[in-house]
Short mmCIF file of C-alpha atoms and ligand atoms in Angstrom, two decimals:
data_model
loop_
_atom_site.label_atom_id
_atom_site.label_comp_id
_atom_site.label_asym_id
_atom_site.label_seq_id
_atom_site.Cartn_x
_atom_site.Cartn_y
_atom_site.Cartn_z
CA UNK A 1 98.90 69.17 130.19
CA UNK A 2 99.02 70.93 126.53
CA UNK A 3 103.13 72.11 126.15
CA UNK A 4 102.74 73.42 122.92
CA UNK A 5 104.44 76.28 121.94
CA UNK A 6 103.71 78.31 118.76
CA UNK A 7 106.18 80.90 118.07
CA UNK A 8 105.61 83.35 115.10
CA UNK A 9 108.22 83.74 112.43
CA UNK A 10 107.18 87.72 112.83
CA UNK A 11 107.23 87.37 108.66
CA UNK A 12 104.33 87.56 106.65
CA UNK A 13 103.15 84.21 107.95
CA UNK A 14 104.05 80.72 109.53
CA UNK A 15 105.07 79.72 113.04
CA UNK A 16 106.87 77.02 114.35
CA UNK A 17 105.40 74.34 116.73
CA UNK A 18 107.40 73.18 119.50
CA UNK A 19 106.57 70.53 121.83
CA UNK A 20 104.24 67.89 119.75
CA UNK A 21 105.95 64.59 118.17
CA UNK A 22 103.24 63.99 115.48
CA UNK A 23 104.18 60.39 115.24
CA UNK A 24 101.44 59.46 118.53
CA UNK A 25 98.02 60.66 117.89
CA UNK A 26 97.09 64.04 119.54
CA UNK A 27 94.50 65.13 122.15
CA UNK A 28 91.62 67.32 120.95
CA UNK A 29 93.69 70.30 123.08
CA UNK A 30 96.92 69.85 120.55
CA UNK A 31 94.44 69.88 118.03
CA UNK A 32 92.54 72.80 119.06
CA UNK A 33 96.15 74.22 119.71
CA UNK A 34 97.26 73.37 116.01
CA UNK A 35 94.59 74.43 113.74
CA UNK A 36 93.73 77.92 115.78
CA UNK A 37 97.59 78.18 115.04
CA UNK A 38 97.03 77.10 111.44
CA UNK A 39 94.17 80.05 110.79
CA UNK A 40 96.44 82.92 112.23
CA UNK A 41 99.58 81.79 110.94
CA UNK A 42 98.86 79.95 107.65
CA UNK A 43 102.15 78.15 107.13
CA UNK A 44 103.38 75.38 110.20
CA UNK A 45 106.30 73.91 110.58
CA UNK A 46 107.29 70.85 112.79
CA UNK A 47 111.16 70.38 113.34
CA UNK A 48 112.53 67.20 114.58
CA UNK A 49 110.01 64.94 113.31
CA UNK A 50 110.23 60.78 112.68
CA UNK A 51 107.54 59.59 110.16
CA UNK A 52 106.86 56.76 108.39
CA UNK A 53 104.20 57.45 105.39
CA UNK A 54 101.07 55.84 107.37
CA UNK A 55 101.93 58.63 109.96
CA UNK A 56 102.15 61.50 107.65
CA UNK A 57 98.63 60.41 106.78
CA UNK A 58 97.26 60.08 109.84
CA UNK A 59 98.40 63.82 110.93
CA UNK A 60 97.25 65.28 107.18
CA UNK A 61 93.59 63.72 108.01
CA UNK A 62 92.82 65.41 110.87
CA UNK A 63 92.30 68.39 109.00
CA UNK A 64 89.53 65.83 106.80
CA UNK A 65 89.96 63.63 103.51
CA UNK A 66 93.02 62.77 101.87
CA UNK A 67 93.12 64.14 98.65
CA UNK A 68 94.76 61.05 96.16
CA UNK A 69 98.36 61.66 95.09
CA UNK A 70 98.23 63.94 91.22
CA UNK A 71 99.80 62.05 87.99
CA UNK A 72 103.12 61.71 88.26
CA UNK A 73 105.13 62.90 85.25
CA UNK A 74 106.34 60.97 82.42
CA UNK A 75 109.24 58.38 83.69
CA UNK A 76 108.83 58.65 87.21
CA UNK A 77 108.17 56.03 89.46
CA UNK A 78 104.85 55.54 90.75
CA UNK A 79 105.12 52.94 93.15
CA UNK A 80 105.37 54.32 96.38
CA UNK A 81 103.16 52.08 98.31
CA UNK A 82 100.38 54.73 99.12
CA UNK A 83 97.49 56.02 97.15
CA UNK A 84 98.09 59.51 98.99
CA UNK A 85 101.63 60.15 99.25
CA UNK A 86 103.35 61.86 96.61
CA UNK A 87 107.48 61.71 95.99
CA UNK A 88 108.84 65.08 95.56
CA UNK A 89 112.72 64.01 94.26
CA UNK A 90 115.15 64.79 91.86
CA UNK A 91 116.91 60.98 92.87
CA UNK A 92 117.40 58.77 89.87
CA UNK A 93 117.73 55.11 90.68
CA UNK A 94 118.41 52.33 88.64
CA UNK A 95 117.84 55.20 85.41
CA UNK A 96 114.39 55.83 86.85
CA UNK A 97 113.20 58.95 88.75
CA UNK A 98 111.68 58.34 92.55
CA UNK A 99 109.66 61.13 92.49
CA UNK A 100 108.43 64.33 90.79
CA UNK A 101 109.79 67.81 90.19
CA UNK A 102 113.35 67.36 90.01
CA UNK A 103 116.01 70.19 90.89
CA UNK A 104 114.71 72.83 89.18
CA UNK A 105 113.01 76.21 90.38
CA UNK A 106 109.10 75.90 90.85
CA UNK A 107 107.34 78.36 90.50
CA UNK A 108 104.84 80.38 92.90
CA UNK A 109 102.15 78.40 92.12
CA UNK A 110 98.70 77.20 94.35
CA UNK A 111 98.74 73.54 94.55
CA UNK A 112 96.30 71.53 91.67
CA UNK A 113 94.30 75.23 91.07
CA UNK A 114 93.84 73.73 87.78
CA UNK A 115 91.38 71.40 89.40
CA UNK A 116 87.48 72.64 89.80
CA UNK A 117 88.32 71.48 93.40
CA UNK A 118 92.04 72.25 94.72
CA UNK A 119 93.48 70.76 97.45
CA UNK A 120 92.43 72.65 100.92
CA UNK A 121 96.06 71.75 102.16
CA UNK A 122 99.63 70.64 101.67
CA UNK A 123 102.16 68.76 104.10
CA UNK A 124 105.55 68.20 102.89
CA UNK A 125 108.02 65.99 105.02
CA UNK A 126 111.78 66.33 104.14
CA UNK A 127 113.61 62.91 104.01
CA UNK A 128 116.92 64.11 102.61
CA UNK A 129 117.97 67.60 101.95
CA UNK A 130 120.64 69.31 99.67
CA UNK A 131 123.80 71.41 101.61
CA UNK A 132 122.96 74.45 99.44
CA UNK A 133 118.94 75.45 97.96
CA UNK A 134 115.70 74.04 97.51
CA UNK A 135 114.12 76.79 100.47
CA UNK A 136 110.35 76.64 99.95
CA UNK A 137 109.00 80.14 99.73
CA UNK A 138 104.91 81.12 101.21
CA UNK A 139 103.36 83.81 100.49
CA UNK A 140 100.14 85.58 102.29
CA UNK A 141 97.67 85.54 99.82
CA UNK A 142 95.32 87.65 102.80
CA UNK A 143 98.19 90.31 102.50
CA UNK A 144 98.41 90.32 99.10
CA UNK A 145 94.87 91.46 98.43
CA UNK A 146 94.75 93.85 101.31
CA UNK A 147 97.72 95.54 100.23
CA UNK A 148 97.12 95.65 96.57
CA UNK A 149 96.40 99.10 95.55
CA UNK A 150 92.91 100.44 94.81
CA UNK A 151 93.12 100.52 91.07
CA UNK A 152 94.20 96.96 90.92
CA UNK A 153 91.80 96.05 93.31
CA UNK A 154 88.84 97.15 90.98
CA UNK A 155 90.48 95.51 88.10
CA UNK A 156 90.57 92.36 89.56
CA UNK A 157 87.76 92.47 91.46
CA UNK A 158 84.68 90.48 90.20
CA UNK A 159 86.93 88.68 87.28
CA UNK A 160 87.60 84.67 86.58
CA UNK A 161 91.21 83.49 86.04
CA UNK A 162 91.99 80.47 84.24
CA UNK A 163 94.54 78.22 85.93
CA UNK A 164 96.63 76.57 83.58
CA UNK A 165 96.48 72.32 83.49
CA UNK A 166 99.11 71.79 80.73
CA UNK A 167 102.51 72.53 82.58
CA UNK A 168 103.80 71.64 85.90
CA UNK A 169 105.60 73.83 88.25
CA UNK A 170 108.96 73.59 86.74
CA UNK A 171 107.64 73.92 83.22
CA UNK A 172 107.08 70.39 82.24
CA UNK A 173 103.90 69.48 80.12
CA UNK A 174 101.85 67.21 81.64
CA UNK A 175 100.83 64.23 79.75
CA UNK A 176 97.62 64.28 77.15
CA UNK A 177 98.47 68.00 76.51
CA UNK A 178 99.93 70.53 74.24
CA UNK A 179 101.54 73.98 74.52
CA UNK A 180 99.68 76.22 75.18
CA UNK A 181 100.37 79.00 72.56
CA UNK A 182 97.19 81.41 72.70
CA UNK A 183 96.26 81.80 76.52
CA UNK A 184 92.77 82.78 75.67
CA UNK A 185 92.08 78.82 75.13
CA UNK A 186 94.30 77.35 77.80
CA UNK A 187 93.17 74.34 79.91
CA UNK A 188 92.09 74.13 83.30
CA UNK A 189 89.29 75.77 85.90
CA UNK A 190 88.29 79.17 86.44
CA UNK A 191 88.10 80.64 89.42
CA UNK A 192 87.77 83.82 91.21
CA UNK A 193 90.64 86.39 91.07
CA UNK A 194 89.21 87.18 94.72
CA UNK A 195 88.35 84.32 96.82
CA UNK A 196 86.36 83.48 100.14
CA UNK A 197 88.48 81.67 102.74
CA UNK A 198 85.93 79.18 103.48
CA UNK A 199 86.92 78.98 106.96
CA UNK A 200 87.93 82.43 107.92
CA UNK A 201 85.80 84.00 105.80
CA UNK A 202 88.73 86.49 105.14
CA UNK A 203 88.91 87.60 101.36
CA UNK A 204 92.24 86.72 99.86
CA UNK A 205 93.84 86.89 96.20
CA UNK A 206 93.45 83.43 94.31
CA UNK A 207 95.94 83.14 91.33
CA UNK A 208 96.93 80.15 90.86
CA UNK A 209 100.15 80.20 88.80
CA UNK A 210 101.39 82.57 86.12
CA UNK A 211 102.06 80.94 83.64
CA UNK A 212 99.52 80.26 80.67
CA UNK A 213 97.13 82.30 82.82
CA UNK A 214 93.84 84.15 81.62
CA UNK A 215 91.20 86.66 82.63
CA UNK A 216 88.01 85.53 81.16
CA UNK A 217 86.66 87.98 78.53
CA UNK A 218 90.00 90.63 78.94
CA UNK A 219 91.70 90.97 75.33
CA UNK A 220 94.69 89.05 76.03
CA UNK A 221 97.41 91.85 75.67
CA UNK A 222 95.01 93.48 78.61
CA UNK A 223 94.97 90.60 80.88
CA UNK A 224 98.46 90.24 80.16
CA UNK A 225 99.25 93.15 81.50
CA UNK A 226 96.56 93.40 84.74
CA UNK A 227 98.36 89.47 85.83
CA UNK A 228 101.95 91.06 85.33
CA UNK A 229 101.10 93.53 87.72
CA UNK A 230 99.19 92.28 90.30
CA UNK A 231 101.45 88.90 90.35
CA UNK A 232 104.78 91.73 90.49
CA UNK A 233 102.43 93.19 93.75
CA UNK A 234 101.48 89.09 95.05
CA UNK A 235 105.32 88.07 95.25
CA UNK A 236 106.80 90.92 96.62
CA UNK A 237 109.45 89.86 99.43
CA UNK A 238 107.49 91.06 102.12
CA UNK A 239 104.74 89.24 102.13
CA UNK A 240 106.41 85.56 101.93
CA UNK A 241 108.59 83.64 104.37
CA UNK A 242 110.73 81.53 103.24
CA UNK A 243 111.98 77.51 104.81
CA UNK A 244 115.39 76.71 105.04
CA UNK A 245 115.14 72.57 105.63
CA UNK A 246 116.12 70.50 108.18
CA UNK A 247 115.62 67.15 107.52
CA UNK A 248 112.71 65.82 109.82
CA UNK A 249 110.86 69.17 108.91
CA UNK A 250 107.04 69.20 108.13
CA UNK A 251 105.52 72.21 107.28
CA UNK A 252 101.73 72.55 106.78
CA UNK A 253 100.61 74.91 104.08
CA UNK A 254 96.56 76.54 103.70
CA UNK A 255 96.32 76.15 99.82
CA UNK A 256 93.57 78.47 99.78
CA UNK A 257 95.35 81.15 101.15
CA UNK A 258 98.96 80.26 100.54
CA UNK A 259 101.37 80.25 97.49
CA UNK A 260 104.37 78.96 97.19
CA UNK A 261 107.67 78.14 95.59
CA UNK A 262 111.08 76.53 95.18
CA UNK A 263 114.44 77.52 94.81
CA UNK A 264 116.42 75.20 92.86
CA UNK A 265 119.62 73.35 93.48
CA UNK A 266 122.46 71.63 92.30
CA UNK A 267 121.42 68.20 90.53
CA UNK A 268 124.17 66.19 92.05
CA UNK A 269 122.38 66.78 95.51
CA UNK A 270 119.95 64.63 96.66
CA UNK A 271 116.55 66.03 97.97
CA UNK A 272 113.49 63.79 99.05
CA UNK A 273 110.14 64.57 100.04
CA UNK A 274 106.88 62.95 100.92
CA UNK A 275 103.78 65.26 99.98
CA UNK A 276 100.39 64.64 101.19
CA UNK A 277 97.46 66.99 100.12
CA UNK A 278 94.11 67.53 101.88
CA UNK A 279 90.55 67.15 100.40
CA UNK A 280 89.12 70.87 99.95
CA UNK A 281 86.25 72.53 98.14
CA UNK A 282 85.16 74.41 95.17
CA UNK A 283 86.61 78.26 95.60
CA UNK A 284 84.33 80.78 95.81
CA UNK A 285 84.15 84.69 96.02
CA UNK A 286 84.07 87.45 93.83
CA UNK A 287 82.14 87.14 90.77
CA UNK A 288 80.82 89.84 88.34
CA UNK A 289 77.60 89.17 86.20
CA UNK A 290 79.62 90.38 83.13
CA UNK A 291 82.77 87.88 83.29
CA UNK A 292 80.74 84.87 84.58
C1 SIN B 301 105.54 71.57 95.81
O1 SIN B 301 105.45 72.46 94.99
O2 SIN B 301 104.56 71.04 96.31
C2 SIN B 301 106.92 71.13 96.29
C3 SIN B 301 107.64 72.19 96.99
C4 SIN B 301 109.03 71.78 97.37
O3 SIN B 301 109.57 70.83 96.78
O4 SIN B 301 109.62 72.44 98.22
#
C-alpha cells in the first residue's frame, strides 16, 4: 500500500514528503504520488534521507535525463567521481576547495538560465550543515506573475531578457569571461520575460538572475528600471518559503517555475552538498514581433 504523506508548508510553495526512503526504487504509485505533488507544490523536500551519489541519481532520473554537472570554478576540485553530481561546499582540503559556491550569499537566481536549454530541475542533498545560515530560499515564479500588477504586466509582457553567463551566483566570474560593464552586450540566452510551464501549461515569470540582466531593444536606463521593479515585486517575502537544513534533507526544486537563493554563513562552518540537475527544454512563451 502507498503511505505517502504530502503535507503543504501552507507558504507560497513546497511540501514535505513523509513516508518514502528514496534509497530503494519506487513503485509507479510513489511516483504518481511524487510528481502530482511536485506540479502543485513546486518545491519537495525529503527529511531523513541516506544516499550515496549513484542513488541521488537514480531518484533525479525519474523525472528524465541527467543534465551533466556545470564548470566548476577556478581552483575547485573536480573530481568527484560522477559526471552528474555537482559539490556545493565552502570545505577547503589539503588548500583545495571540494566544491563550488563557498559561504557566501547567492543570489535569487534560476539554475544555468544562461543556457539556451536550462535545467528542468534541481535536487540538492545536504551532507553536512552549518549551526547558524545557509537556508535556501524558493520562490513561486506562478505567483509572481499573477500577482504582478497590470502595468508591469504589459511591460513585461511579450519582451526577451538576457540571462547573464559571466558571473556565478555569488558574484564570481566564470572562466573565459570578462565584466560585464555595458548590460546591453552581456553574455548568455534570451528568453521570455513570460514563460510557458511546459508541463502545466501555467504562465509564470522567467528571470533568471539580476544581475547583468537585459531587456532586448529597452534603452538600458529603461530596462534598468522595468527589472528593478518587477524583481522588487518577484522576491517579495510572501511568495517564497524558505529551508532550514537538516542534514539528510533533499529538496526537489521545478527550475522552470522556481527561483531560489542562499543565505550565507560563517566560513569556519562546514556545509556540503551534492547537486544533481535534470535535462529540460528550450523555454518558451511570450514573445512580441517587435523585441524578437
Ligand atoms: C544552488 O544555488 O544551487 C545552491 C543552493 C544552496 O547551496 O543552498
Amino acid at each position: 500500500m502507498n503511505k505517502v504523506k504530502v503535507i503543504s508548508s501552507g507558504k507560497a510553495l513546497s511540501a514535505d514528503i513523509e513516508g518514502i526512503d528514496l534509497s530503494k526504487a519506487l513503485d509507479p504509485a510513489t511516483r504518481a504520488t511524487i510528481l502530482e505533488a511536485w506540479s502543485e507544490h513546486l518545491v519537495l523536500r525529503f527529511r531523513g534521507q541516506k544516499l550515496s551519489d549513484p542513488d541521488l541519481e537514480r531518484f533525479s532520473a525519474m523525472l528524465g535525463p541527467l543534465d551533466k554537472a556545470p564548470t566548476y570554478s577556478k581552483g575547485v576540485r573536480t573530481d568527484v567521481g560522477s559526471d552528474f553530481v555537482t559539490v556545493i561546499s565552502n570545505v577547503v582540503e589539503n588548500g583545495v576547495a571540494i566544491g563550488d559556491l563557498g559561504n557566501a550569499e547567492a543570489l535569487w537566481h534560476t539554475d544555468m538560465s544562461y543556457n539556451e536549454i536550462p535545467p528542468m530541475a534541481s535536487a540538492l542533498y545536504s551532507l553536512e550543515i552549518p549551526p547558524v545560515g545557509g537556508d535556501t530560499g524558493f520562490c513561486n515564479m506562478y505567483q509572481a506573475w499573477e500577482t504582478l500588477p497590470q502595468d508591469l504586466r504589459q511591460r513585461v509582457s511579450g519582451r526577451l531578457c538576457v540571462h547573464d553567463s559571466s558571473t556565478n551566483s555569488v558574484g564570481g566570474l566564470r572562466g573565459g569571461y570578462e565584466a560585464v560593464t555595458d548590460v546591453s552586450k552581456t553574455p548568455g540566452a534570451r528568453h521570455p520575460m513570460v514563460i510557458t510551464h511546459p508541463v502545466t501549461k501555467r504562465e509564470c515569470l522567467f528571470l533568471g538572475r539580476r544581475r547583468n540582466a537585459y531587456i532586448v531593444g529597452l534603452p538600458v536606463n529603461e530596462s534598468e528600471e522595468l527589472l528593478d521593479a518587477v524583481w522588487a515585486h518577484t522576491t517579495k517575502k510572501e511568495l517564497s518559503w524558505y529551508q532550514e537544513w537538516q542534514v539528510g534533507d533533499l529538496i526537489l526544486w521545478d527550475n522552470r517555475c522556481v527561483m531560489h537563493r542562499r543565505e550565507d554563513f560563517d566560513s569556519n562552518s562546514r556545509r556540503i552538498m551534492h547537486r544533481t540537475q535534470i535535462a529540460g527544454s528550450k523555454p518558451y512563451g511570450r514573445v512580441s514581433a517587435t523585441t524578437a
